[in-house]
Amino acid sequence: MNFTLTPAATKFIRMMIRADGDASSGFRLAVSPGGCSGLAADISVRKEPAAGEAVVERNGVKLFLPAESRILLDGVTIDFADTPSQTGLVFKDPKQVSCSSH
């Protein structure tokens, strides 16, 4: 799997797992195309992966990734933003073309 998890995103995911799970829990990241805004994510802490989900470890955190997420996350950098307009995971996809009108 070719994606990057930034230190900020790793810290956020660890915090979520600590809050909602235990040491053996993982972080389910179900990503779907989000139109102009890039990728949309449905996140949750789970005890174990669902059928068909791959377990991928990054920076010491366990991610549970459905098949579609594994395809969409190829080449993506997963970061965490905490700004007035946005708090949460941010997906920086070099393949994403902007939808700005000309």
GROMACS .gro file of N, CA and C in nm:
model
  306
    1MET      N    1   0.085  -0.120   0.000
    1MET     CA    2   0.000   0.000   0.000
    1MET      C    3   0.087   0.123   0.000
    2ASN      N    4   0.063   0.209  -0.094
    2ASN     CA    5   0.147   0.325  -0.112
    2ASN      C    6   0.075   0.452  -0.066
    3PHE      N    7   0.072   0.475   0.065
    3PHE     CA    8   0.019   0.601   0.117
    3PHE      C    9   0.102   0.642   0.238
    4THR      N   10   0.094   0.769   0.273
    4THR     CA   11   0.173   0.824   0.383
    4THR      C   12   0.081   0.873   0.493
    5LEU      N   13   0.119   0.844   0.616
    5LEU     CA   14   0.046   0.893   0.733
    5LEU      C   15   0.137   0.992   0.804
    6THR      N   16   0.097   1.118   0.813
    6THR     CA   17   0.182   1.218   0.878
    6THR      C   18   0.181   1.197   1.029
    7PRO      N   19   0.281   1.254   1.098
    7PRO     CA   20   0.283   1.243   1.245
    7PRO      C   21   0.155   1.298   1.309
    8ALA      N   22   0.102   1.407   1.255
    8ALA     CA   23  -0.021   1.466   1.311
    8ALA      C   24  -0.139   1.369   1.296
    9ALA      N   25  -0.150   1.304   1.179
    9ALA     CA   26  -0.258   1.208   1.157
    9ALA      C   27  -0.240   1.087   1.247
   10THR      N   28  -0.117   1.041   1.262
   10THR     CA   29  -0.088   0.926   1.349
   10THR      C   30  -0.131   0.957   1.492
   11LYS      N   31  -0.099   1.078   1.538
   11LYS     CA   32  -0.133   1.118   1.675
   11LYS      C   33  -0.286   1.120   1.693
   12PHE      N   34  -0.357   1.175   1.594
   12PHE     CA   35  -0.503   1.181   1.598
   12PHE      C   36  -0.562   1.040   1.604
   13ILE      N   37  -0.513   0.950   1.521
   13ILE     CA   38  -0.565   0.813   1.516
   13ILE      C   39  -0.537   0.741   1.648
   14ARG      N   40  -0.417   0.759   1.702
   14ARG     CA   41  -0.383   0.699   1.833
   14ARG      C   42  -0.479   0.748   1.941
   15MET      N   43  -0.508   0.878   1.937
   15MET     CA   44  -0.598   0.938   2.035
   15MET      C   45  -0.738   0.877   2.023
   16MET      N   46  -0.786   0.861   1.900
   16MET     CA   47  -0.918   0.801   1.877
   16MET      C   48  -0.922   0.657   1.929
   17ILE      N   49  -0.817   0.580   1.900
   17ILE     CA   50  -0.813   0.440   1.945
   17ILE      C   51  -0.810   0.434   2.097
   18ARG      N   52  -0.731   0.522   2.160
   18ARG     CA   53  -0.725   0.525   2.307
   18ARG      C   54  -0.861   0.560   2.365
   19ALA      N   55  -0.932   0.653   2.303
   19ALA     CA   56  -1.061   0.698   2.355
   19ALA      C   57  -1.170   0.593   2.337
   20ASP      N   58  -1.171   0.525   2.222
   20ASP     CA   59  -1.284   0.438   2.188
   20ASP      C   60  -1.253   0.290   2.185
   21GLY      N   61  -1.127   0.253   2.208
   21GLY     CA   62  -1.093   0.111   2.197
   21GLY      C   63  -0.991   0.070   2.301
   22ASP      N   64  -0.912  -0.032   2.267
   22ASP     CA   65  -0.803  -0.072   2.356
   22ASP      C   66  -0.679  -0.100   2.270
   23ALA      N   67  -0.576  -0.156   2.333
   23ALA     CA   68  -0.449  -0.174   2.264
   23ALA      C   69  -0.459  -0.259   2.137
   24SER      N   70  -0.558  -0.348   2.132
   24SER     CA   71  -0.568  -0.436   2.016
   24SER      C   72  -0.661  -0.380   1.908
   25SER      N   73  -0.725  -0.267   1.935
   25SER     CA   74  -0.819  -0.209   1.840
   25SER      C   75  -0.748  -0.149   1.720
   26GLY      N   76  -0.824  -0.132   1.613
   26GLY     CA   77  -0.771  -0.068   1.493
   26GLY      C   78  -0.861   0.045   1.450
   27PHE      N   79  -0.817   0.118   1.350
   27PHE     CA   80  -0.888   0.236   1.302
   27PHE      C   81  -0.940   0.206   1.162
   28ARG      N   82  -1.073   0.199   1.150
   28ARG     CA   83  -1.133   0.169   1.019
   28ARG      C   84  -1.143   0.298   0.939
   29LEU      N   85  -1.088   0.294   0.820
   29LEU     CA   86  -1.086   0.411   0.733
   29LEU      C   87  -1.150   0.372   0.602
   30ALA      N   88  -1.278   0.408   0.586
   30ALA     CA   89  -1.351   0.379   0.463
   30ALA      C   90  -1.358   0.507   0.382
   31VAL      N   91  -1.285   0.510   0.272
   31VAL     CA   92  -1.272   0.631   0.192
   31VAL      C   93  -1.357   0.619   0.067
   32SER      N   94  -1.421   0.729   0.029
   32SER     CA   95  -1.499   0.730  -0.095
   32SER      C   96  -1.468   0.859  -0.170
   33PRO      N   97  -1.488   0.859  -0.302
   33PRO     CA   98  -1.462   0.982  -0.378
   33PRO      C   99  -1.554   1.093  -0.327
   34GLY      N  100  -1.498   1.210  -0.304
   34GLY     CA  101  -1.576   1.320  -0.248
   34GLY      C  102  -1.596   1.435  -0.345
   35GLY      N  103  -1.585   1.411  -0.474
   35GLY     CA  104  -1.605   1.518  -0.571
   35GLY      C  105  -1.492   1.619  -0.567
   36CYS      N  106  -1.526   1.747  -0.578
   36CYS     CA  107  -1.423   1.852  -0.585
   36CYS      C  108  -1.339   1.861  -0.459
   37SER      N  109  -1.397   1.821  -0.347
   37SER     CA  110  -1.325   1.837  -0.221
   37SER      C  111  -1.227   1.723  -0.197
   38GLY      N  112  -1.214   1.632  -0.293
   38GLY     CA  113  -1.118   1.522  -0.276
   38GLY      C  114  -1.187   1.399  -0.222
   39LEU      N  115  -1.127   1.338  -0.120
   39LEU     CA  116  -1.180   1.215  -0.065
   39LEU      C  117  -1.263   1.241   0.061
   40ALA      N  118  -1.369   1.163   0.075
   40ALA     CA  119  -1.451   1.169   0.196
   40ALA      C  120  -1.423   1.043   0.275
   41ALA      N  121  -1.418   1.054   0.408
   41ALA     CA  122  -1.384   0.938   0.490
   41ALA      C  123  -1.489   0.911   0.595
   42ASP      N  124  -1.517   0.783   0.615
   42ASP     CA  125  -1.601   0.738   0.724
   42ASP      C  126  -1.506   0.665   0.819
   43ILE      N  127  -1.488   0.719   0.939
   43ILE     CA  128  -1.388   0.663   1.029
   43ILE      C  129  -1.454   0.607   1.155
   44SER      N  130  -1.395   0.501   1.208
   44SER     CA  131  -1.443   0.445   1.335
   44SER      C  132  -1.335   0.357   1.395
   45VAL      N  133  -1.345   0.336   1.526
   45VAL     CA  134  -1.252   0.247   1.595
   45VAL      C  135  -1.322   0.112   1.607
   46ARG      N  136  -1.253   0.006   1.569
   46ARG     CA  137  -1.311  -0.129   1.570
   46ARG      C  138  -1.217  -0.226   1.641
   47LYS      N  139  -1.278  -0.330   1.699
   47LYS     CA  140  -1.198  -0.435   1.763
   47LYS      C  141  -1.123  -0.517   1.659
   48GLU      N  142  -1.191  -0.547   1.548
   48GLU     CA  143  -1.127  -0.624   1.443
   48GLU      C  144  -1.183  -0.584   1.308
   49PRO      N  145  -1.107  -0.615   1.201
   49PRO     CA  146  -1.153  -0.575   1.068
   49PRO      C  147  -1.274  -0.656   1.025
   50ALA      N  148  -1.356  -0.596   0.940
   50ALA     CA  149  -1.470  -0.667   0.882
   50ALA      C  150  -1.418  -0.756   0.769
   51ALA      N  151  -1.503  -0.845   0.721
   51ALA     CA  152  -1.464  -0.934   0.612
   51ALA      C  153  -1.420  -0.852   0.492
   52GLY      N  154  -1.307  -0.889   0.434
   52GLY     CA  155  -1.258  -0.821   0.316
   52GLY      C  156  -1.174  -0.698   0.343
   53GLU      N  157  -1.162  -0.658   0.469
   53GLU     CA  158  -1.078  -0.542   0.500
   53GLU      C  159  -0.934  -0.586   0.525
   54ALA      N  160  -0.841  -0.509   0.472
   54ALA     CA  161  -0.699  -0.537   0.494
   54ALA      C  162  -0.654  -0.465   0.620
   55VAL      N  163  -0.563  -0.528   0.692
   55VAL     CA  164  -0.503  -0.464   0.810
   55VAL      C  165  -0.366  -0.411   0.767
   56VAL      N  166  -0.350  -0.280   0.775
   56VAL     CA  167  -0.225  -0.217   0.734
   56VAL      C  168  -0.170  -0.142   0.854
   57GLU      N  169  -0.043  -0.167   0.888
   57GLU     CA  170   0.017  -0.094   1.000
   57GLU      C  171   0.103   0.019   0.949
   58ARG      N  172   0.082   0.136   1.006
   58ARG     CA  173   0.164   0.252   0.974
   58ARG      C  174   0.197   0.321   1.105
   59ASN      N  175   0.325   0.350   1.126
   59ASN     CA  176   0.368   0.425   1.244
   59ASN      C  177   0.314   0.366   1.374
   60GLY      N  178   0.296   0.233   1.377
   60GLY     CA  179   0.251   0.169   1.500
   60GLY      C  180   0.101   0.170   1.521
   61VAL      N  181   0.023   0.220   1.425
   61VAL     CA  182  -0.123   0.213   1.437
   61VAL      C  183  -0.177   0.116   1.333
   62LYS      N  184  -0.282   0.044   1.373
   62LYS     CA  185  -0.345  -0.053   1.283
   62LYS      C  186  -0.461   0.013   1.211
   63LEU      N  187  -0.457   0.007   1.078
   63LEU     CA  188  -0.566   0.061   0.997
   63LEU      C  189  -0.641  -0.054   0.933
   64PHE      N  190  -0.773  -0.047   0.936
   64PHE     CA  191  -0.857  -0.146   0.868
   64PHE      C  192  -0.911  -0.078   0.742
   65LEU      N  193  -0.872  -0.130   0.626
   65LEU     CA  194  -0.905  -0.064   0.500
   65LEU      C  195  -0.988  -0.153   0.409
   66PRO      N  196  -1.112  -0.112   0.377
   66PRO     CA  197  -1.191  -0.184   0.278
   66PRO      C  198  -1.123  -0.174   0.141
   67ALA      N  199  -1.164  -0.261   0.048
   67ALA     CA  200  -1.100  -0.268  -0.083
   67ALA      C  201  -1.099  -0.134  -0.156
   68GLU      N  202  -1.214  -0.064  -0.157
   68GLU     CA  203  -1.220   0.063  -0.230
   68GLU      C  204  -1.122   0.165  -0.171
   69SER      N  205  -1.108   0.165  -0.039
   69SER     CA  206  -1.016   0.258   0.027
   69SER      C  207  -0.873   0.231  -0.016
   70ARG      N  208  -0.838   0.103  -0.028
   70ARG     CA  209  -0.700   0.069  -0.066
   70ARG      C  210  -0.668   0.124  -0.205
   71ILE      N  211  -0.765   0.123  -0.295
   71ILE     CA  212  -0.743   0.177  -0.430
   71ILE      C  213  -0.734   0.329  -0.425
   72LEU      N  214  -0.828   0.392  -0.355
   72LEU     CA  215  -0.834   0.539  -0.352
   72LEU      C  216  -0.717   0.602  -0.278
   73LEU      N  217  -0.659   0.531  -0.181
   73LEU     CA  218  -0.551   0.589  -0.101
   73LEU      C  219  -0.414   0.576  -0.167
   74ASP      N  220  -0.407   0.514  -0.283
   74ASP     CA  221  -0.279   0.496  -0.351
   74ASP      C  222  -0.213   0.632  -0.380
   75GLY      N  223  -0.095   0.653  -0.324
   75GLY     CA  224  -0.022   0.777  -0.347
   75GLY      C  225  -0.065   0.895  -0.262
   76VAL      N  226  -0.162   0.874  -0.172
   76VAL     CA  227  -0.220   0.983  -0.094
   76VAL      C  228  -0.143   1.005   0.037
   77THR      N  229  -0.134   1.131   0.080
   77THR     CA  230  -0.081   1.163   0.212
   77THR      C  231  -0.199   1.194   0.303
   78ILE      N  232  -0.207   1.121   0.415
   78ILE     CA  233  -0.314   1.143   0.512
   78ILE      C  234  -0.258   1.233   0.622
   79ASP      N  235  -0.320   1.349   0.638
   79ASP     CA  236  -0.274   1.446   0.736
   79ASP      C  237  -0.390   1.477   0.830
   80PHE      N  238  -0.361   1.554   0.934
   80PHE     CA  239  -0.465   1.597   1.027
   80PHE      C  240  -0.465   1.749   1.032
   81ALA      N  241  -0.583   1.809   1.017
   81ALA     CA  242  -0.594   1.954   1.023
   81ALA      C  243  -0.677   1.994   1.143
   82ASP      N  244  -0.637   2.101   1.208
   82ASP     CA  245  -0.716   2.156   1.317
   82ASP      C  246  -0.720   2.307   1.296
   83THR      N  247  -0.812   2.350   1.211
   83THR     CA  248  -0.825   2.492   1.176
   83THR      C  249  -0.968   2.536   1.204
   84PRO      N  250  -0.995   2.667   1.203
   84PRO     CA  251  -1.131   2.713   1.226
   84PRO      C  252  -1.231   2.653   1.126
   85SER      N  253  -1.186   2.627   1.004
   85SER     CA  254  -1.280   2.578   0.902
   85SER      C  255  -1.285   2.426   0.893
   86GLN      N  256  -1.186   2.359   0.952
   86GLN     CA  257  -1.181   2.214   0.934
   86GLN      C  258  -1.103   2.148   1.047
   87THR      N  259  -1.160   2.043   1.104
   87THR     CA  260  -1.089   1.962   1.201
   87THR      C  261  -1.109   1.817   1.162
   88GLY      N  262  -0.999   1.746   1.145
   88GLY     CA  263  -1.009   1.606   1.110
   88GLY      C  264  -0.904   1.565   1.010
   89LEU      N  265  -0.920   1.446   0.958
   89LEU     CA  266  -0.823   1.394   0.862
   89LEU      C  267  -0.838   1.466   0.728
   90VAL      N  268  -0.724   1.492   0.666
   90VAL     CA  269  -0.720   1.559   0.536
   90VAL      C  270  -0.643   1.468   0.441
   91PHE      N  271  -0.696   1.450   0.321
   91PHE     CA  272  -0.634   1.362   0.224
   91PHE      C  273  -0.574   1.446   0.112
   92LYS      N  274  -0.441   1.439   0.099
   92LYS     CA  275  -0.372   1.515  -0.006
   92LYS      C  276  -0.339   1.417  -0.118
   93ASP      N  277  -0.415   1.429  -0.225
   93ASP     CA  278  -0.405   1.336  -0.335
   93ASP      C  279  -0.346   1.406  -0.457
   94PRO      N  280  -0.224   1.370  -0.496
   94PRO     CA  281  -0.162   1.435  -0.612
   94PRO      C  282  -0.239   1.409  -0.742
   95LYS      N  283  -0.322   1.304  -0.744
   95LYS     CA  284  -0.399   1.272  -0.864
   95LYS      C  285  -0.525   1.356  -0.874
   96GLN      N  286  -0.565   1.419  -0.764
   96GLN     CA  287  -0.689   1.496  -0.760
   96GLN      C  288  -0.677   1.623  -0.843
   97VAL      N  289  -0.766   1.641  -0.935
   97VAL     CA  290  -0.767   1.765  -1.012
   97VAL      C  291  -0.869   1.859  -0.950
   98SER      N  292  -0.836   1.985  -0.943
   98SER     CA  293  -0.928   2.079  -0.881
   98SER      C  294  -1.045   2.105  -0.975
   99CYS      N  295  -1.156   2.143  -0.916
   99CYS     CA  296  -1.278   2.165  -0.993
   99CYS      C  297  -1.305   2.312  -1.014
  100SER      N  298  -1.203   2.397  -1.000
  100SER     CA  299  -1.227   2.540  -1.012
  100SER      C  300  -1.267   2.575  -1.155
  101SER      N  301  -1.362   2.662  -1.168
  101SER     CA  302  -1.409   2.699  -1.302
  101SER      C  303  -1.314   2.802  -1.360
  102HIS      N  304  -1.303   2.800  -1.491
  102HIS     CA  305  -1.208   2.891  -1.557
  102HIS      C  306  -1.276   3.016  -1.605
   0.00000   0.00000   0.00000
